[in-house]
């Protein structure tokens, strides 16, 4: 399992998380950073000032910080403001889901053949999967990535994966067909040893799959008997999130 290093440097970790926030949210205020990272406003201001100095951020006339020349706020089909709204609307339902299943819950979007983790709600159990914010994984291995790929037509899959062998393409096709039939994707240690996950797509008010929610579980606690209960709770959270998204046509 991917866990924080024993001798992790908190200040460095905060800067890296801040870079993820700039990239995925598109604009930030000092108060946003202080709240998200759990630091003082003065500390948040100093971190942002350094990013401006090194061209990772720029400040507009309203004292809002935007991605600088070295960052892009692109997030698949959603821009920075839409990603920010998506995170805001999904967060309470992620927290509720985490409380129900007592496992870590993630929100992700697909960018080409990869998925980007936008937000995490960590389980309170001693053994749990950690915060995945900013992580990028191959879409065809991640549970949420698989369900987002399954929403695409076959022609688009061929465009995204032109170099697959016949056997690999047949395997991916079978996997995506199974996901379409059951409504969720599984990742059994495909991206990380000791970690399993189950994911489902989140649709906007127009029916388009714009993101995915996943439950990440230490493999020691995961087995066939737990898939059904996890899937039911996951789909319940997805439905609640989609209801919240329905009022926002820009998503």
GROMACS .gro file of C-alpha atoms in nm:
model
  251
    1UNK     CA    1   0.000   0.000   0.000
    2UNK     CA    2   0.113   0.354  -0.079
    3UNK     CA    3   0.153   0.533   0.253
    4UNK     CA    4   0.315   0.858   0.359
    5UNK     CA    5   0.691   0.820   0.421
    6UNK     CA    6   0.794   0.779   0.784
    7UNK     CA    7   1.006   1.093   0.763
    8UNK     CA    8   0.764   1.293   0.548
    9UNK     CA    9   0.832   1.667   0.535
   10UNK     CA   10   0.505   1.841   0.614
   11UNK     CA   11   0.601   2.166   0.443
   12UNK     CA   12   0.701   1.987   0.123
   13UNK     CA   13   0.383   1.780   0.129
   14UNK     CA   14   0.176   2.098   0.166
   15UNK     CA   15   0.345   2.256  -0.134
   16UNK     CA   16   0.282   1.947  -0.347
   17UNK     CA   17  -0.082   1.933  -0.240
   18UNK     CA   18  -0.112   2.305  -0.316
   19UNK     CA   19   0.015   2.242  -0.670
   20UNK     CA   20  -0.251   1.973  -0.713
   21UNK     CA   21  -0.516   2.216  -0.588
   22UNK     CA   22  -0.408   2.485  -0.833
   23UNK     CA   23  -0.407   2.241  -1.122
   24UNK     CA   24  -0.742   2.079  -1.043
   25UNK     CA   25  -0.942   2.371  -0.901
   26UNK     CA   26  -0.817   2.647  -1.129
   27UNK     CA   27  -0.833   2.930  -0.874
   28UNK     CA   28  -0.763   2.959  -0.503
   29UNK     CA   29  -0.784   3.212  -0.223
   30UNK     CA   30  -0.564   3.211   0.086
   31UNK     CA   31  -0.863   3.106   0.298
   32UNK     CA   32  -0.925   2.806   0.066
   33UNK     CA   33  -0.567   2.687   0.106
   34UNK     CA   34  -0.561   2.735   0.483
   35UNK     CA   35  -0.885   2.539   0.525
   36UNK     CA   36  -0.794   2.255   0.287
   37UNK     CA   37  -0.443   2.201   0.422
   38UNK     CA   38  -0.525   2.278   0.786
   39UNK     CA   39  -0.263   2.550   0.816
   40UNK     CA   40  -0.258   2.914   0.929
   41UNK     CA   41  -0.355   3.185   0.680
   42UNK     CA   42  -0.009   3.338   0.714
   43UNK     CA   43   0.152   3.005   0.623
   44UNK     CA   44  -0.082   2.962   0.327
   45UNK     CA   45   0.006   3.312   0.208
   46UNK     CA   46   0.380   3.240   0.226
   47UNK     CA   47   0.342   2.914   0.031
   48UNK     CA   48   0.141   3.086  -0.241
   49UNK     CA   49   0.389   3.373  -0.259
   50UNK     CA   50   0.670   3.128  -0.326
   51UNK     CA   51   0.471   2.959  -0.602
   52UNK     CA   52   0.413   3.299  -0.761
   53UNK     CA   53   0.785   3.374  -0.733
   54UNK     CA   54   0.870   3.049  -0.915
   55UNK     CA   55   0.595   3.096  -1.181
   56UNK     CA   56   0.380   2.805  -1.061
   57UNK     CA   57   0.101   3.053  -0.977
   58UNK     CA   58  -0.011   3.403  -1.066
   59UNK     CA   59  -0.227   3.644  -0.865
   60UNK     CA   60  -0.508   3.843  -1.023
   61UNK     CA   61  -0.651   4.183  -0.922
   62UNK     CA   62  -0.896   4.015  -0.680
   63UNK     CA   63  -0.612   3.853  -0.482
   64UNK     CA   64  -0.707   3.513  -0.627
   65UNK     CA   65  -0.432   3.272  -0.722
   66UNK     CA   66  -0.442   3.104  -1.064
   67UNK     CA   67  -0.220   2.838  -1.226
   68UNK     CA   68   0.102   2.988  -1.356
   69UNK     CA   69   0.297   2.908  -1.674
   70UNK     CA   70   0.415   2.571  -1.540
   71UNK     CA   71   0.069   2.440  -1.457
   72UNK     CA   72  -0.242   2.356  -1.652
   73UNK     CA   73  -0.590   2.344  -1.498
   74UNK     CA   74  -0.713   2.102  -1.764
   75UNK     CA   75  -0.916   1.812  -1.627
   76UNK     CA   76  -1.051   1.607  -1.914
   77UNK     CA   77  -1.375   1.765  -2.037
   78UNK     CA   78  -1.406   1.990  -1.731
   79UNK     CA   79  -1.228   2.320  -1.671
   80UNK     CA   80  -1.098   2.448  -1.340
   81UNK     CA   81  -1.422   2.610  -1.219
   82UNK     CA   82  -1.626   2.302  -1.310
   83UNK     CA   83  -1.380   2.075  -1.131
   84UNK     CA   84  -1.404   2.294  -0.824
   85UNK     CA   85  -1.785   2.275  -0.830
   86UNK     CA   86  -1.772   1.899  -0.885
   87UNK     CA   87  -1.550   1.852  -0.579
   88UNK     CA   88  -1.771   2.080  -0.371
   89UNK     CA   89  -2.093   1.898  -0.464
   90UNK     CA   90  -1.949   1.549  -0.433
   91UNK     CA   91  -1.770   1.600  -0.102
   92UNK     CA   92  -2.062   1.560   0.142
   93UNK     CA   93  -2.175   1.242  -0.032
   94UNK     CA   94  -1.820   1.107  -0.025
   95UNK     CA   95  -1.804   1.174   0.349
   96UNK     CA   96  -2.136   0.998   0.401
   97UNK     CA   97  -2.022   0.699   0.194
   98UNK     CA   98  -1.697   0.680   0.390
   99UNK     CA   99  -1.897   0.675   0.710
  100UNK     CA  100  -2.118   0.395   0.582
  101UNK     CA  101  -1.846   0.163   0.456
  102UNK     CA  102  -1.558   0.273   0.684
  103UNK     CA  103  -1.319   0.275   0.388
  104UNK     CA  104  -1.146   0.550   0.190
  105UNK     CA  105  -1.355   0.713  -0.084
  106UNK     CA  106  -1.210   0.883  -0.395
  107UNK     CA  107  -1.335   1.115  -0.668
  108UNK     CA  108  -1.161   1.104  -1.007
  109UNK     CA  109  -1.190   1.223  -1.366
  110UNK     CA  110  -1.056   1.067  -1.684
  111UNK     CA  111  -0.796   1.255  -1.890
  112UNK     CA  112  -0.727   1.053  -2.204
  113UNK     CA  113  -0.600   0.711  -2.099
  114UNK     CA  114  -0.541   0.817  -1.737
  115UNK     CA  115  -0.751   0.905  -1.434
  116UNK     CA  116  -0.671   1.192  -1.201
  117UNK     CA  117  -0.778   1.175  -0.838
  118UNK     CA  118  -0.941   1.504  -0.739
  119UNK     CA  119  -1.043   1.434  -0.382
  120UNK     CA  120  -1.025   1.171  -0.108
  121UNK     CA  121  -1.203   1.109   0.219
  122UNK     CA  122  -0.985   0.881   0.430
  123UNK     CA  123  -1.114   0.600   0.645
  124UNK     CA  124  -1.060   0.633   1.019
  125UNK     CA  125  -0.955   0.270   1.053
  126UNK     CA  126  -0.592   0.213   1.155
  127UNK     CA  127  -0.525   0.008   0.841
  128UNK     CA  128  -0.665   0.206   0.551
  129UNK     CA  129  -0.583   0.333   0.204
  130UNK     CA  130  -0.436   0.683   0.223
  131UNK     CA  131  -0.524   1.013   0.057
  132UNK     CA  132  -0.491   0.985  -0.323
  133UNK     CA  133  -0.537   1.351  -0.419
  134UNK     CA  134  -0.326   1.431  -0.724
  135UNK     CA  135  -0.251   1.067  -0.806
  136UNK     CA  136  -0.264   0.972  -1.173
  137UNK     CA  137  -0.325   0.609  -1.274
  138UNK     CA  138  -0.385   0.420  -1.601
  139UNK     CA  139  -0.758   0.433  -1.667
  140UNK     CA  140  -0.779   0.071  -1.784
  141UNK     CA  141  -0.646  -0.054  -1.449
  142UNK     CA  142  -0.817   0.181  -1.200
  143UNK     CA  143  -1.173   0.089  -1.097
  144UNK     CA  144  -1.309   0.439  -1.166
  145UNK     CA  145  -1.113   0.463  -1.489
  146UNK     CA  146  -1.262   0.137  -1.613
  147UNK     CA  147  -1.620   0.251  -1.559
  148UNK     CA  148  -1.549   0.579  -1.738
  149UNK     CA  149  -1.397   0.390  -2.030
  150UNK     CA  150  -1.701   0.161  -2.038
  151UNK     CA  151  -1.918   0.465  -2.113
  152UNK     CA  152  -1.731   0.527  -2.439
  153UNK     CA  153  -1.818   0.375  -2.779
  154UNK     CA  154  -1.591   0.102  -2.913
  155UNK     CA  155  -1.448   0.335  -3.179
  156UNK     CA  156  -1.328   0.576  -2.912
  157UNK     CA  157  -1.163   0.293  -2.719
  158UNK     CA  158  -0.974   0.195  -3.034
  159UNK     CA  159  -0.859   0.556  -3.077
  160UNK     CA  160  -0.738   0.573  -2.717
  161UNK     CA  161  -0.558   0.236  -2.732
  162UNK     CA  162  -0.431   0.193  -3.089
  163UNK     CA  163  -0.130  -0.022  -2.998
  164UNK     CA  164  -0.298  -0.304  -2.807
  165UNK     CA  165  -0.234  -0.657  -2.927
  166UNK     CA  166  -0.536  -0.863  -3.035
  167UNK     CA  167  -0.529  -1.051  -2.705
  168UNK     CA  168  -0.503  -0.731  -2.500
  169UNK     CA  169  -0.785  -0.566  -2.695
  170UNK     CA  170  -1.006  -0.873  -2.652
  171UNK     CA  171  -0.938  -0.872  -2.277
  172UNK     CA  172  -1.018  -0.501  -2.244
  173UNK     CA  173  -1.337  -0.544  -2.446
  174UNK     CA  174  -1.454  -0.828  -2.223
  175UNK     CA  175  -1.375  -0.628  -1.910
  176UNK     CA  176  -1.566  -0.322  -2.032
  177UNK     CA  177  -1.863  -0.536  -2.142
  178UNK     CA  178  -1.877  -0.691  -1.794
  179UNK     CA  179  -1.868  -0.345  -1.634
  180UNK     CA  180  -2.153  -0.222  -1.856
  181UNK     CA  181  -2.360  -0.522  -1.749
  182UNK     CA  182  -2.303  -0.496  -1.373
  183UNK     CA  183  -2.256  -0.117  -1.335
  184UNK     CA  184  -1.925  -0.107  -1.149
  185UNK     CA  185  -1.554  -0.166  -1.206
  186UNK     CA  186  -1.307  -0.360  -0.995
  187UNK     CA  187  -0.937  -0.312  -0.938
  188UNK     CA  188  -0.789  -0.605  -0.753
  189UNK     CA  189  -0.428  -0.502  -0.693
  190UNK     CA  190  -0.386  -0.395  -1.056
  191UNK     CA  191  -0.235  -0.058  -0.967
  192UNK     CA  192  -0.092  -0.122  -0.622
  193UNK     CA  193  -0.011  -0.432  -0.423
  194UNK     CA  194  -0.233  -0.470  -0.119
  195UNK     CA  195  -0.502  -0.232  -0.247
  196UNK     CA  196  -0.836  -0.320  -0.407
  197UNK     CA  197  -1.110  -0.085  -0.522
  198UNK     CA  198  -1.461  -0.071  -0.663
  199UNK     CA  199  -1.576   0.224  -0.873
  200UNK     CA  200  -1.889   0.361  -1.043
  201UNK     CA  201  -1.947   0.645  -1.287
  202UNK     CA  202  -2.105   0.977  -1.191
  203UNK     CA  203  -2.327   1.137  -1.457
  204UNK     CA  204  -2.427   1.499  -1.503
  205UNK     CA  205  -2.781   1.623  -1.565
  206UNK     CA  206  -2.749   1.545  -1.936
  207UNK     CA  207  -2.652   1.183  -1.872
  208UNK     CA  208  -2.282   1.221  -1.953
  209UNK     CA  209  -2.027   1.038  -1.739
  210UNK     CA  210  -1.805   1.317  -1.604
  211UNK     CA  211  -1.637   1.151  -1.307
  212UNK     CA  212  -1.623   0.838  -1.094
  213UNK     CA  213  -1.644   0.755  -0.727
  214UNK     CA  214  -1.448   0.465  -0.587
  215UNK     CA  215  -1.408   0.285  -0.256
  216UNK     CA  216  -1.047   0.183  -0.190
  217UNK     CA  217  -0.995  -0.107   0.048
  218UNK     CA  218  -0.690  -0.287   0.187
  219UNK     CA  219  -0.696  -0.624   0.011
  220UNK     CA  220  -0.674  -0.797   0.349
  221UNK     CA  221  -1.033  -0.678   0.413
  222UNK     CA  222  -1.164  -0.732   0.062
  223UNK     CA  223  -1.320  -1.044  -0.086
  224UNK     CA  224  -1.602  -1.162  -0.316
  225UNK     CA  225  -1.853  -1.151  -0.029
  226UNK     CA  226  -1.797  -0.777   0.017
  227UNK     CA  227  -1.845  -0.672  -0.346
  228UNK     CA  228  -2.226  -0.667  -0.330
  229UNK     CA  229  -2.255  -0.454  -0.014
  230UNK     CA  230  -1.987  -0.214  -0.137
  231UNK     CA  231  -2.157  -0.184  -0.478
  232UNK     CA  232  -2.494  -0.102  -0.321
  233UNK     CA  233  -2.350   0.171  -0.099
  234UNK     CA  234  -2.142   0.308  -0.386
  235UNK     CA  235  -2.441   0.334  -0.619
  236UNK     CA  236  -2.639   0.501  -0.343
  237UNK     CA  237  -2.368   0.768  -0.310
  238UNK     CA  238  -2.348   0.807  -0.688
  239UNK     CA  239  -2.724   0.866  -0.708
  240UNK     CA  240  -2.707   1.126  -0.431
  241UNK     CA  241  -2.417   1.300  -0.607
  242UNK     CA  242  -2.597   1.298  -0.942
  243UNK     CA  243  -2.902   1.459  -0.784
  244UNK     CA  244  -2.677   1.738  -0.658
  245UNK     CA  245  -2.520   1.779  -1.003
  246UNK     CA  246  -2.854   1.794  -1.185
  247UNK     CA  247  -2.903   2.161  -1.101
  248UNK     CA  248  -2.575   2.264  -1.262
  249UNK     CA  249  -2.595   2.240  -1.643
  250UNK     CA  250  -2.234   2.353  -1.688
  251UNK     CA  251  -2.103   2.029  -1.539
   0.00000   0.00000   0.00000
